[in-house]
PDB file of C-alpha atoms and ligand atoms in Angstrom:
ATOM      1  CA  MET A   1     111.363 -28.820  63.567  1.00  0.00           C
ATOM      2  CA  ARG A   2     111.469 -28.976  59.806  1.00  0.00           C
ATOM      3  CA  GLN A   3     110.672 -32.697  59.909  1.00  0.00           C
ATOM      4  CA  ASN A   4     107.612 -31.976  62.089  1.00  0.00           C
ATOM      5  CA  LEU A   5     106.421 -29.401  59.585  1.00  0.00           C
ATOM      6  CA  ILE A   6     106.774 -31.943  56.747  1.00  0.00           C
ATOM      7  CA  TYR A   7     104.774 -34.532  58.764  1.00  0.00           C
ATOM      8  CA  PHE A   8     102.122 -31.932  59.454  1.00  0.00           C
ATOM      9  CA  LEU A   9     101.875 -30.936  55.788  1.00  0.00           C
ATOM     10  CA  LEU A  10     101.683 -34.586  54.723  1.00  0.00           C
ATOM     11  CA  SER A  11      98.899 -35.344  57.177  1.00  0.00           C
ATOM     12  CA  LEU A  12      96.934 -32.169  56.328  1.00  0.00           C
ATOM     13  CA  PRO A  13      94.768 -33.729  53.550  1.00  0.00           C
ATOM     14  CA  ILE A  14      93.816 -36.611  55.895  1.00  0.00           C
ATOM     15  CA  LEU A  15      92.903 -34.134  58.653  1.00  0.00           C
ATOM     16  CA  ILE A  16      90.778 -32.107  56.228  1.00  0.00           C
ATOM     17  CA  MET A  17      89.031 -35.286  55.062  1.00  0.00           C
ATOM     18  CA  LEU A  18      88.331 -36.420  58.641  1.00  0.00           C
ATOM     19  CA  ALA A  19      86.947 -32.963  59.518  1.00  0.00           C
ATOM     20  CA  TRP A  20      84.752 -33.047  56.404  1.00  0.00           C
ATOM     21  CA  PHE A  21      83.407 -36.516  57.321  1.00  0.00           C
ATOM     22  CA  TYR A  22      82.752 -35.371  60.887  1.00  0.00           C
ATOM     23  CA  PHE A  23      80.830 -32.218  59.893  1.00  0.00           C
ATOM     24  CA  ASP A  24      78.950 -34.013  57.098  1.00  0.00           C
ATOM     25  CA  LYS A  25      77.868 -36.773  59.485  1.00  0.00           C
ATOM     26  CA  ARG A  26      76.812 -34.156  62.035  1.00  0.00           C
ATOM     27  CA  LYS A  27      74.805 -32.307  59.373  1.00  0.00           C
ATOM     28  CA  VAL A  28      73.018 -35.527  58.323  1.00  0.00           C
ATOM     29  CA  LYS A  29      72.271 -36.382  61.961  1.00  0.00           C
ATOM     30  CA  GLN A  30      70.833 -32.908  62.611  1.00  0.00           C
ATOM     31  CA  ARG A  31      68.723 -33.111  59.434  1.00  0.00           C
ATOM     32  CA  GLU A  32      67.356 -36.527  60.458  1.00  0.00           C
ATOM     33  CA  LEU A  33      66.516 -35.252  63.952  1.00  0.00           C
ATOM     34  CA  LYS A  34      64.646 -32.323  62.408  1.00  0.00           C
ATOM     35  CA  ARG A  35      62.782 -34.646  60.034  1.00  0.00           C
ATOM     36  CA  THR A  36      61.767 -36.932  62.903  1.00  0.00           C
ATOM     37  CA  ARG A  37      60.466 -33.899  64.824  1.00  0.00           C
ATOM     38  CA  LEU A  38      58.534 -32.617  61.786  1.00  0.00           C
ATOM     39  CA  ARG A  39      56.997 -36.045  61.049  1.00  0.00           C
ATOM     40  CA  ALA A  40      55.672 -36.209  64.616  1.00  0.00           C
ATOM     41  CA  GLN A  41      53.805 -32.905  64.248  1.00  0.00           C
ATOM     42  CA  PRO A  42      50.140 -33.224  63.261  1.00  0.00           C
ATOM     43  CA  LEU A  43      49.018 -31.484  60.082  1.00  0.00           C
ATOM     44  CA  ALA A  44      47.074 -28.260  60.606  1.00  0.00           C
ATOM     45  CA  PRO A  45      43.296 -28.969  60.602  1.00  0.00           C
ATOM     46  CA  GLU A  46      42.829 -26.743  57.524  1.00  0.00           C
ATOM     47  CA  TYR A  47      45.410 -28.865  55.669  1.00  0.00           C
ATOM     48  CA  VAL A  48      43.577 -32.067  56.646  1.00  0.00           C
ATOM     49  CA  HIS A  49      40.337 -30.477  55.398  1.00  0.00           C
ATOM     50  CA  ILE A  50      41.987 -29.788  52.015  1.00  0.00           C
ATOM     51  CA  LEU A  51      43.126 -33.433  51.811  1.00  0.00           C
ATOM     52  CA  GLN A  52      39.625 -34.664  52.685  1.00  0.00           C
ATOM     53  CA  THR A  53      37.829 -32.446  50.188  1.00  0.00           C
ATOM     54  CA  GLU A  54      40.285 -32.190  47.254  1.00  0.00           C
ATOM     55  CA  PHE A  55      42.513 -35.298  47.261  1.00  0.00           C
ATOM     56  CA  ALA A  56      40.331 -38.276  46.307  1.00  0.00           C
ATOM     57  CA  LEU A  57      42.959 -40.929  47.107  1.00  0.00           C
ATOM     58  CA  TYR A  58      43.368 -39.682  50.674  1.00  0.00           C
ATOM     59  CA  ALA A  59      40.018 -41.113  51.826  1.00  0.00           C
ATOM     60  CA  ARG A  60      40.963 -44.516  50.377  1.00  0.00           C
ATOM     61  CA  LEU A  61      44.191 -44.801  52.381  1.00  0.00           C
ATOM     62  CA  PRO A  62      44.162 -46.818  55.603  1.00  0.00           C
ATOM     63  CA  SER A  63      44.549 -44.584  58.664  1.00  0.00           C
ATOM     64  CA  ASP A  64      48.177 -45.610  59.351  1.00  0.00           C
ATOM     65  CA  LEU A  65      49.145 -44.555  55.808  1.00  0.00           C
ATOM     66  CA  GLN A  66      47.190 -41.288  56.214  1.00  0.00           C
ATOM     67  CA  ARG A  67      49.340 -40.550  59.284  1.00  0.00           C
ATOM     68  CA  THR A  68      52.545 -41.495  57.454  1.00  0.00           C
ATOM     69  CA  LEU A  69      51.540 -39.272  54.538  1.00  0.00           C
ATOM     70  CA  ALA A  70      50.911 -36.334  56.873  1.00  0.00           C
ATOM     71  CA  GLY A  71      54.359 -36.751  58.452  1.00  0.00           C
ATOM     72  CA  HIS A  72      56.124 -36.897  55.080  1.00  0.00           C
ATOM     73  CA  MET A  73      54.193 -33.818  53.934  1.00  0.00           C
ATOM     74  CA  GLN A  74      55.510 -31.839  56.922  1.00  0.00           C
ATOM     75  CA  VAL A  75      59.096 -32.620  55.885  1.00  0.00           C
ATOM     76  CA  PHE A  76      58.401 -32.026  52.192  1.00  0.00           C
ATOM     77  CA  LEU A  77      56.811 -28.620  52.835  1.00  0.00           C
ATOM     78  CA  ASP A  78      59.748 -27.645  55.044  1.00  0.00           C
ATOM     79  CA  GLU A  79      62.410 -28.657  52.515  1.00  0.00           C
ATOM     80  CA  LYS A  80      60.877 -27.606  49.193  1.00  0.00           C
ATOM     81  CA  ASP A  81      59.980 -24.138  47.922  1.00  0.00           C
ATOM     82  CA  ILE A  82      56.700 -23.980  46.002  1.00  0.00           C
ATOM     83  CA  LEU A  83      56.791 -20.839  43.866  1.00  0.00           C
ATOM     84  CA  GLY A  84      54.083 -19.299  41.685  1.00  0.00           C
ATOM     85  CA  ARG A  85      54.726 -18.350  38.057  1.00  0.00           C
ATOM     86  CA  GLY A  86      52.710 -15.978  35.889  1.00  0.00           C
ATOM     87  CA  ASP A  87      50.038 -14.448  38.087  1.00  0.00           C
ATOM     88  CA  LEU A  88      49.629 -17.503  40.315  1.00  0.00           C
ATOM     89  CA  GLU A  89      49.525 -16.818  44.037  1.00  0.00           C
ATOM     90  CA  VAL A  90      50.571 -19.928  45.994  1.00  0.00           C
ATOM     91  CA  THR A  91      47.804 -20.888  48.434  1.00  0.00           C
ATOM     92  CA  ASP A  92      47.588 -23.588  51.122  1.00  0.00           C
ATOM     93  CA  THR A  93      45.534 -25.727  48.714  1.00  0.00           C
ATOM     94  CA  ILE A  94      48.337 -25.606  46.134  1.00  0.00           C
ATOM     95  CA  ARG A  95      51.023 -26.454  48.707  1.00  0.00           C
ATOM     96  CA  VAL A  96      49.008 -29.269  50.308  1.00  0.00           C
ATOM     97  CA  LEU A  97      47.938 -30.972  47.065  1.00  0.00           C
ATOM     98  CA  ILE A  98      51.431 -30.908  45.552  1.00  0.00           C
ATOM     99  CA  ALA A  99      53.002 -32.214  48.771  1.00  0.00           C
ATOM    100  CA  ALA A 100      50.367 -34.942  49.235  1.00  0.00           C
ATOM    101  CA  GLN A 101      50.605 -36.316  45.690  1.00  0.00           C
ATOM    102  CA  ALA A 102      54.424 -36.171  45.675  1.00  0.00           C
ATOM    103  CA  CYS A 103      54.694 -37.848  49.087  1.00  0.00           C
ATOM    104  CA  LEU A 104      52.349 -40.679  48.113  1.00  0.00           C
ATOM    105  CA  LEU A 105      55.229 -42.109  46.054  1.00  0.00           C
ATOM    106  CA  ILE A 106      57.589 -42.150  49.031  1.00  0.00           C
ATOM    107  CA  LEU A 107      55.060 -43.284  51.649  1.00  0.00           C
ATOM    108  CA  ASN A 108      56.887 -46.532  52.399  1.00  0.00           C
ATOM    109  CA  ARG A 109      60.137 -46.067  50.484  1.00  0.00           C
ATOM    110  CA  PRO A 110      63.260 -45.581  52.522  1.00  0.00           C
ATOM    111  CA  GLY A 111      64.320 -42.351  50.913  1.00  0.00           C
ATOM    112  CA  ASN A 112      65.579 -38.882  51.150  1.00  0.00           C
ATOM    113  CA  TYR A 113      62.624 -36.642  50.206  1.00  0.00           C
ATOM    114  CA  TYR A 114      63.642 -36.096  46.584  1.00  0.00           C
ATOM    115  CA  PRO A 115      67.201 -34.841  47.089  1.00  0.00           C
ATOM    116  CA  GLY A 116      69.153 -32.599  44.706  1.00  0.00           C
ATOM    117  CA  PHE A 117      66.641 -29.822  44.119  1.00  0.00           C
ATOM    118  CA  ARG A 118      64.478 -27.439  46.111  1.00  0.00           C
ATOM    119  CA  SER A 119      62.193 -25.480  43.788  1.00  0.00           C
ATOM    120  CA  ILE A 120      58.776 -26.433  42.439  1.00  0.00           C
ATOM    121  CA  LEU A 121      57.504 -23.829  39.979  1.00  0.00           C
ATOM    122  CA  VAL A 122      53.743 -23.688  39.435  1.00  0.00           C
ATOM    123  CA  TYR A 123      51.990 -22.059  36.465  1.00  0.00           C
ATOM    124  CA  PRO A 124      48.251 -21.317  36.671  1.00  0.00           C
ATOM    125  CA  GLU A 125      47.533 -23.611  33.727  1.00  0.00           C
ATOM    126  CA  THR A 126      49.150 -25.463  30.833  1.00  0.00           C
ATOM    127  CA  TYR A 127      52.149 -23.434  29.740  1.00  0.00           C
ATOM    128  CA  VAL A 128      54.203 -23.039  26.581  1.00  0.00           C
ATOM    129  CA  ALA A 129      57.861 -24.111  26.639  1.00  0.00           C
ATOM    130  CA  ASN A 130      60.624 -24.011  24.030  1.00  0.00           C
ATOM    131  CA  SER A 131      63.081 -26.855  23.547  1.00  0.00           C
ATOM    132  CA  THR A 132      66.108 -27.034  21.275  1.00  0.00           C
ATOM    133  CA  HIS A 133      67.535 -30.125  19.615  1.00  0.00           C
ATOM    134  CA  ASN A 134      70.034 -30.839  16.851  1.00  0.00           C
ATOM    135  CA  ASP A 135      68.750 -32.162  13.529  1.00  0.00           C
ATOM    136  CA  GLY A 136      71.939 -32.982  11.615  1.00  0.00           C
ATOM    137  CA  MET A 137      73.765 -29.670  11.171  1.00  0.00           C
ATOM    138  CA  LEU A 138      70.695 -27.685  12.121  1.00  0.00           C
ATOM    139  CA  GLN A 139      69.652 -26.570  15.560  1.00  0.00           C
ATOM    140  CA  VAL A 140      65.851 -26.757  15.759  1.00  0.00           C
ATOM    141  CA  THR A 141      63.739 -24.928  18.334  1.00  0.00           C
ATOM    142  CA  ALA A 142      60.335 -26.480  19.007  1.00  0.00           C
ATOM    143  CA  THR A 143      57.452 -25.021  20.998  1.00  0.00           C
ATOM    144  CA  SER A 144      55.068 -27.208  22.953  1.00  0.00           C
ATOM    145  CA  THR A 145      52.359 -26.858  25.606  1.00  0.00           C
ATOM    146  CA  ARG A 146      53.044 -28.713  28.828  1.00  0.00           C
ATOM    147  CA  ALA A 147      51.290 -29.764  32.028  1.00  0.00           C
ATOM    148  CA  GLY A 148      54.552 -30.429  33.803  1.00  0.00           C
ATOM    149  CA  GLU A 149      58.229 -31.254  33.503  1.00  0.00           C
ATOM    150  CA  SER A 150      61.090 -32.395  35.662  1.00  0.00           C
ATOM    151  CA  TRP A 151      64.572 -31.048  35.042  1.00  0.00           C
ATOM    152  CA  GLN A 152      67.431 -33.368  35.880  1.00  0.00           C
ATOM    153  CA  ARG A 153      69.142 -31.949  39.012  1.00  0.00           C
ATOM    154  CA  GLY A 154      66.769 -28.983  38.641  1.00  0.00           C
ATOM    155  CA  PRO A 155      63.244 -27.857  39.477  1.00  0.00           C
ATOM    156  CA  VAL A 156      59.918 -29.572  38.935  1.00  0.00           C
ATOM    157  CA  ILE A 157      57.492 -27.438  36.919  1.00  0.00           C
ATOM    158  CA  LEU A 158      53.731 -27.994  37.170  1.00  0.00           C
ATOM    159  CA  ALA A 159      50.509 -26.547  35.763  1.00  0.00           C
ATOM    160  CA  TRP A 160      48.102 -25.962  38.664  1.00  0.00           C
ATOM    161  CA  ASP A 161      44.922 -26.867  36.729  1.00  0.00           C
ATOM    162  CA  HIS A 162      46.407 -30.310  36.022  1.00  0.00           C
ATOM    163  CA  VAL A 163      47.632 -30.713  39.618  1.00  0.00           C
ATOM    164  CA  LEU A 164      44.096 -30.060  40.877  1.00  0.00           C
ATOM    165  CA  GLN A 165      42.484 -32.341  38.284  1.00  0.00           C
ATOM    166  CA  GLY A 166      44.966 -35.106  39.204  1.00  0.00           C
ATOM    167  CA  ALA A 167      44.143 -34.768  42.891  1.00  0.00           C
ATOM    168  CA  ARG A 168      40.369 -34.746  42.398  1.00  0.00           C
ATOM    169  CA  ASP A 169      40.217 -37.698  39.983  1.00  0.00           C
ATOM    170  CA  SER A 170      42.001 -40.733  41.403  1.00  0.00           C
ATOM    171  CA  ARG A 171      40.795 -43.220  38.786  1.00  0.00           C
ATOM    172  CA  ASP A 172      41.624 -41.792  35.368  1.00  0.00           C
ATOM    173  CA  GLY A 173      45.256 -42.977  35.377  1.00  0.00           C
ATOM    174  CA  HIS A 174      46.607 -39.465  34.834  1.00  0.00           C
ATOM    175  CA  ASN A 175      48.439 -37.578  37.531  1.00  0.00           C
ATOM    176  CA  VAL A 176      51.016 -34.938  36.624  1.00  0.00           C
ATOM    177  CA  VAL A 177      52.510 -34.675  40.131  1.00  0.00           C
ATOM    178  CA  MET A 178      53.088 -38.423  40.402  1.00  0.00           C
ATOM    179  CA  HIS A 179      54.500 -38.433  36.873  1.00  0.00           C
ATOM    180  CA  GLU A 180      57.047 -35.662  37.461  1.00  0.00           C
ATOM    181  CA  PHE A 181      58.092 -36.926  40.893  1.00  0.00           C
ATOM    182  CA  ALA A 182      58.529 -40.446  39.499  1.00  0.00           C
ATOM    183  CA  HIS A 183      61.139 -38.844  37.200  1.00  0.00           C
ATOM    184  CA  LYS A 184      62.755 -37.393  40.340  1.00  0.00           C
ATOM    185  CA  LEU A 185      62.923 -40.870  41.925  1.00  0.00           C
ATOM    186  CA  ASP A 186      64.337 -42.184  38.660  1.00  0.00           C
ATOM    187  CA  GLU A 187      67.217 -39.676  38.682  1.00  0.00           C
ATOM    188  CA  GLU A 188      68.305 -40.481  42.267  1.00  0.00           C
ATOM    189  CA  ASN A 189      70.829 -42.994  40.905  1.00  0.00           C
ATOM    190  CA  ALA A 190      72.211 -40.456  38.376  1.00  0.00           C
ATOM    191  CA  ALA A 191      70.578 -41.342  35.037  1.00  0.00           C
ATOM    192  CA  MET A 192      66.906 -40.773  34.209  1.00  0.00           C
ATOM    193  CA  ASP A 193      66.526 -44.142  32.495  1.00  0.00           C
ATOM    194  CA  GLY A 194      63.519 -45.880  34.001  1.00  0.00           C
ATOM    195  CA  LEU A 195      65.572 -47.596  36.700  1.00  0.00           C
ATOM    196  CA  PRO A 196      64.975 -46.062  40.141  1.00  0.00           C
ATOM    197  CA  LEU A 197      66.741 -47.078  43.336  1.00  0.00           C
ATOM    198  CA  LEU A 198      65.138 -50.322  44.501  1.00  0.00           C
ATOM    199  CA  PRO A 199      64.770 -51.324  48.147  1.00  0.00           C
ATOM    200  CA  THR A 200      66.988 -54.430  47.864  1.00  0.00           C
ATOM    201  CA  ALA A 201      69.926 -55.437  45.640  1.00  0.00           C
ATOM    202  CA  GLU A 202      68.179 -58.684  44.656  1.00  0.00           C
ATOM    203  CA  GLN A 203      65.373 -56.803  42.910  1.00  0.00           C
ATOM    204  CA  TYR A 204      67.435 -55.243  40.102  1.00  0.00           C
ATOM    205  CA  GLN A 205      67.720 -58.237  37.803  1.00  0.00           C
ATOM    206  CA  GLN A 206      64.032 -59.081  37.840  1.00  0.00           C
ATOM    207  CA  TRP A 207      63.104 -55.398  37.503  1.00  0.00           C
ATOM    208  CA  SER A 208      65.232 -55.109  34.343  1.00  0.00           C
ATOM    209  CA  GLU A 209      63.861 -58.327  32.830  1.00  0.00           C
ATOM    210  CA  VAL A 210      60.201 -57.460  33.435  1.00  0.00           C
ATOM    211  CA  LEU A 211      60.449 -53.753  32.584  1.00  0.00           C
ATOM    212  CA  ASN A 212      62.434 -54.335  29.383  1.00  0.00           C
ATOM    213  CA  ALA A 213      59.989 -56.995  28.141  1.00  0.00           C
ATOM    214  CA  GLU A 214      56.927 -54.870  28.999  1.00  0.00           C
ATOM    215  CA  PHE A 215      58.437 -51.765  27.402  1.00  0.00           C
ATOM    216  CA  ILE A 216      58.969 -53.645  24.114  1.00  0.00           C
ATOM    217  CA  VAL A 217      55.325 -54.815  24.210  1.00  0.00           C
ATOM    218  CA  GLN A 218      54.196 -51.199  24.743  1.00  0.00           C
ATOM    219  CA  GLN A 219      56.260 -50.043  21.759  1.00  0.00           C
ATOM    220  CA  GLN A 220      54.657 -52.740  19.597  1.00  0.00           C
ATOM    221  CA  LYS A 221      51.192 -51.709  20.768  1.00  0.00           C
ATOM    222  CA  LEU A 222      51.987 -48.061  19.996  1.00  0.00           C
ATOM    223  CA  ALA A 223      53.109 -49.023  16.466  1.00  0.00           C
ATOM    224  CA  GLU A 224      49.900 -51.049  15.941  1.00  0.00           C
ATOM    225  CA  GLY A 225      47.686 -48.346  17.487  1.00  0.00           C
ATOM    226  CA  ALA A 226      46.388 -50.888  20.043  1.00  0.00           C
ATOM    227  CA  ASP A 227      44.807 -49.725  23.311  1.00  0.00           C
ATOM    228  CA  ASP A 228      46.206 -50.534  26.739  1.00  0.00           C
ATOM    229  CA  VAL A 229      45.614 -49.509  30.352  1.00  0.00           C
ATOM    230  CA  ILE A 230      49.084 -47.891  30.199  1.00  0.00           C
ATOM    231  CA  ASP A 231      48.966 -44.589  28.281  1.00  0.00           C
ATOM    232  CA  SER A 232      50.803 -44.792  24.953  1.00  0.00           C
ATOM    233  CA  TYR A 233      53.119 -41.937  26.029  1.00  0.00           C
ATOM    234  CA  GLY A 234      54.868 -44.568  28.172  1.00  0.00           C
ATOM    235  CA  ALA A 235      56.219 -46.192  25.019  1.00  0.00           C
ATOM    236  CA  THR A 236      58.316 -43.143  24.115  1.00  0.00           C
ATOM    237  CA  SER A 237      61.286 -44.028  26.386  1.00  0.00           C
ATOM    238  CA  PRO A 238      62.145 -46.204  29.424  1.00  0.00           C
ATOM    239  CA  ALA A 239      62.081 -43.068  31.622  1.00  0.00           C
ATOM    240  CA  GLU A 240      58.559 -42.148  30.446  1.00  0.00           C
ATOM    241  CA  PHE A 241      57.498 -45.780  30.812  1.00  0.00           C
ATOM    242  CA  PHE A 242      58.443 -45.729  34.509  1.00  0.00           C
ATOM    243  CA  ALA A 243      56.655 -42.388  35.083  1.00  0.00           C
ATOM    244  CA  VAL A 244      53.483 -43.374  33.172  1.00  0.00           C
ATOM    245  CA  VAL A 245      53.242 -46.833  34.807  1.00  0.00           C
ATOM    246  CA  THR A 246      53.622 -45.104  38.189  1.00  0.00           C
ATOM    247  CA  GLU A 247      50.467 -43.060  37.411  1.00  0.00           C
ATOM    248  CA  THR A 248      48.646 -46.269  36.343  1.00  0.00           C
ATOM    249  CA  PHE A 249      49.867 -48.202  39.398  1.00  0.00           C
ATOM    250  CA  PHE A 250      48.403 -45.661  41.813  1.00  0.00           C
ATOM    251  CA  GLU A 251      45.234 -44.767  39.911  1.00  0.00           C
ATOM    252  CA  LYS A 252      44.284 -47.962  38.037  1.00  0.00           C
ATOM    253  CA  PRO A 253      45.884 -50.685  40.150  1.00  0.00           C
ATOM    254  CA  HIS A 254      43.309 -53.400  39.435  1.00  0.00           C
ATOM    255  CA  GLN A 255      43.447 -52.879  35.681  1.00  0.00           C
ATOM    256  CA  LEU A 256      47.263 -52.828  35.746  1.00  0.00           C
ATOM    257  CA  GLY A 257      47.382 -55.944  37.928  1.00  0.00           C
ATOM    258  CA  HIS A 258      44.926 -57.747  35.618  1.00  0.00           C
ATOM    259  CA  CYS A 259      46.573 -56.795  32.287  1.00  0.00           C
ATOM    260  CA  HIS A 260      50.223 -56.696  33.454  1.00  0.00           C
ATOM    261  CA  PRO A 261      50.534 -58.832  36.623  1.00  0.00           C
ATOM    262  CA  LYS A 262      54.359 -59.054  36.505  1.00  0.00           C
ATOM    263  CA  LEU A 263      54.655 -55.298  36.086  1.00  0.00           C
ATOM    264  CA  TYR A 264      52.243 -54.660  38.956  1.00  0.00           C
ATOM    265  CA  GLU A 265      54.288 -56.961  41.179  1.00  0.00           C
ATOM    266  CA  GLN A 266      57.533 -55.120  40.363  1.00  0.00           C
ATOM    267  CA  PHE A 267      55.950 -51.730  41.137  1.00  0.00           C
ATOM    268  CA  LYS A 268      54.529 -53.114  44.373  1.00  0.00           C
ATOM    269  CA  LEU A 269      58.047 -54.138  45.405  1.00  0.00           C
ATOM    270  CA  CYS A 270      59.491 -50.815  44.236  1.00  0.00           C
ATOM    271  CA  TYR A 271      57.007 -48.595  46.121  1.00  0.00           C
ATOM    272  CA  LEU A 272      56.413 -51.097  48.958  1.00  0.00           C
ATOM    273  CA  LEU A 273      52.693 -50.410  48.579  1.00  0.00           C
ATOM    274  CA  ASP A 274      49.670 -52.317  47.265  1.00  0.00           C
ATOM    275  CA  PRO A 275      47.152 -49.744  45.939  1.00  0.00           C
ATOM    276  CA  LYS A 276      44.759 -52.526  44.817  1.00  0.00           C
ATOM    277  CA  ALA A 277      43.697 -52.804  48.460  1.00  0.00           C
ATOM    278  CA  TRP A 278      42.740 -49.096  48.496  1.00  0.00           C
ATOM    279  CA  PHE A 279      40.214 -49.562  45.683  1.00  0.00           C
ATOM    280  CA  GLU A 280      38.396 -52.570  47.095  1.00  0.00           C
ATOM    281  CA  GLY A 281      34.852 -52.232  48.366  1.00  0.00           C
TER     282      GLY A 281
HETATM  283 ZN1   ZN B 301      57.688 -37.508  31.633  1.00  0.00          ZN
END
């Protein structure tokens, strides 16, 4: 009897682990079934109207990608909470344009709908934020105005006026939603360091070689004050480089492909998309 009890106690951790695996697997399966169901649902006609009138890139997408985008948006809107800050009341237009621009990045990527956070906080316009950093023995608090930010393992924060401007202008190379959600893709493998998860293991070495070389060139250009299709903010860190080039890749694909062909190729393989084709004709 006592020996049985000892066997039972010894096997208890294994039983707990097996139960955990079983319930976790069941939870993932249920979530995937729900996502499949949501993706199959058509977007409400008023949502499609918002995409057609306010999201300039939508009209450029081929119809199969428009359908894929709509499906991803259904899942995104189900899994994320979009919350107003200040006196902003969250409308359908706000929800649709944030979801559409965020989901453009994961159109063809095998992914998990930006895991690890749920809340997207939206201010009516550019907001003021405080940040603290150490300067030697001193702790310095700086104040800056922002259009958006992405907290590691935390919420995405956006200024609605910039979200709307980004949606309406698909050719200026600036898009705050794409920028902040590129940071979210970047952090999926723990560090926010400009290295997102790539579709295949073989891609990592070439990604590092090309991105490192191009980042150094951008830093040199910033020091010289030289112009480039990639905004100079990209030269501030590898993480910002990835986010800024993402904006350029989707909004100025021909210019990026012409000036930085190797970089364009790496982003094409990363996002499994070729936006150049959307801007032809
Ligand atoms: Zn950034």
